[in-house]
Amino acid sequence: MLSVIWNITGRCIWDCAFCVMDAGMGCSRAELSYAEKQTAIEHLRGVDCRVDLSGGEVMLDREGHLPLIAKLSHMLGKDNLGISCSGVNIGEEEAGFLARFVSEVEMTMDARPGCSFPQRPKGYHTVAGKATDLLVANGVRVGLQTVLTRVHYENPGLLSELYGWLAAHGVSEWSLLRFFPAGRGAGFPELALSRDENRSLVDLAKLLCRRESGPRLDVHYLMPGTDKDEHCRCVRKSVGVLPNGDVTSCFWGLDGNGAVGGRFLLGNLARTPLAEILEGENARRWAGYYGGCPLENDGGDGDFDVFAA
């Protein structure tokens, strides 16, 4: 089954300093109209896939996006639809709606609610914490992900405190992701960790997860200490969709404005069915690539020859 990460909007109230999508309230990037989003949904037919809607902030436009969530759920099945959000605009009514139509809600926490984090606006984690409690109370499976950075490496107590909060609030899964200086994050190369530094934090998280009952630990496939295949997953296992409908082989392969180009660009979902896009030349070449992560070798501009023999 193909994982489709669809960043359906670039609008977001948070303007996080290191946002890979360059999202924010002042985002001027092209975004599909609602009619085009409906067409894009239809263009998913014929592909065995799971869709995770992200952004920007999916829940910022509830009137426009909740009907799309319902349509996707009916088409794909609830088990094949999730959303990633920040917790904004999730009240009792929204939590009940999501319980009916999605399998999981994912949010990002760098630290426990109430704890500041340099690259996040004030209140970011508090909003996520309140939404977590509402969603769990309504029977929604909640996963929290943490992108590991030098801030965590220099203050590992942030992870210990965060795990304690997750365990106490019914979070189902804790995911650890690697930080790539992509999108606006390109302005923070100092936040990236070496493999050994990432491994030390993964080891800490594993130790925490053995101490008490709590969320299941999921270590991203590009992190040391994972039990997953570390080969590039582009096209063989996942693709991304940007707010303007562009389909990218790699979610992280974006420039400083959150745009995709070069060999990462596969097509546009509003104009072409996904099944046809996956038969295109770029997609077929990515599907035959079994090397390591190209971003490690090139920095992500998409113009390198990852397919060289």
XYZ file of N, CA and C in Angstrom, residues 113 129 132-133 136-137 142 163-172:
51
model
N 3.485 20.125 26.973
C 2.719 21.368 27.029
C 3.179 22.260 28.187
N -1.700 19.805 23.375
C -2.049 19.032 24.559
C -3.545 19.003 24.823
N -5.210 16.798 22.267
C -4.940 15.391 22.567
C -5.948 14.855 23.564
N -6.184 15.586 24.615
C -7.119 15.127 25.645
C -8.536 14.967 25.087
N -8.569 11.830 22.615
C -8.499 10.563 23.345
C -9.827 10.285 24.036
N -10.445 11.315 24.614
C -11.733 11.148 25.288
C -12.824 10.712 24.318
N -4.387 8.715 18.951
C -3.525 9.890 18.803
C -2.063 9.465 18.789
N 7.891 12.331 27.425
C 7.400 10.958 27.489
C 6.465 10.773 28.691
N 6.818 11.358 29.810
C 5.947 11.257 30.973
C 4.563 11.819 30.693
N 4.514 12.932 29.962
C 3.216 13.548 29.629
C 2.437 12.645 28.679
N 3.099 12.109 27.651
C 2.418 11.248 26.689
C 1.833 10.015 27.372
N 2.602 9.421 28.274
C 2.149 8.224 28.970
C 0.939 8.518 29.852
N 0.906 9.703 30.433
C -0.178 10.065 31.345
C -1.448 10.482 30.623
N -1.350 10.790 29.324
C -2.505 11.348 28.601
C -3.029 10.434 27.497
N -2.678 9.172 27.530
C -3.304 8.204 26.648
C -2.866 8.248 25.203
N -1.685 8.786 24.918
C -1.177 8.819 23.551
C -0.790 7.399 23.130
N -1.182 7.016 21.913
C -0.973 5.641 21.455
C 0.436 5.385 20.946
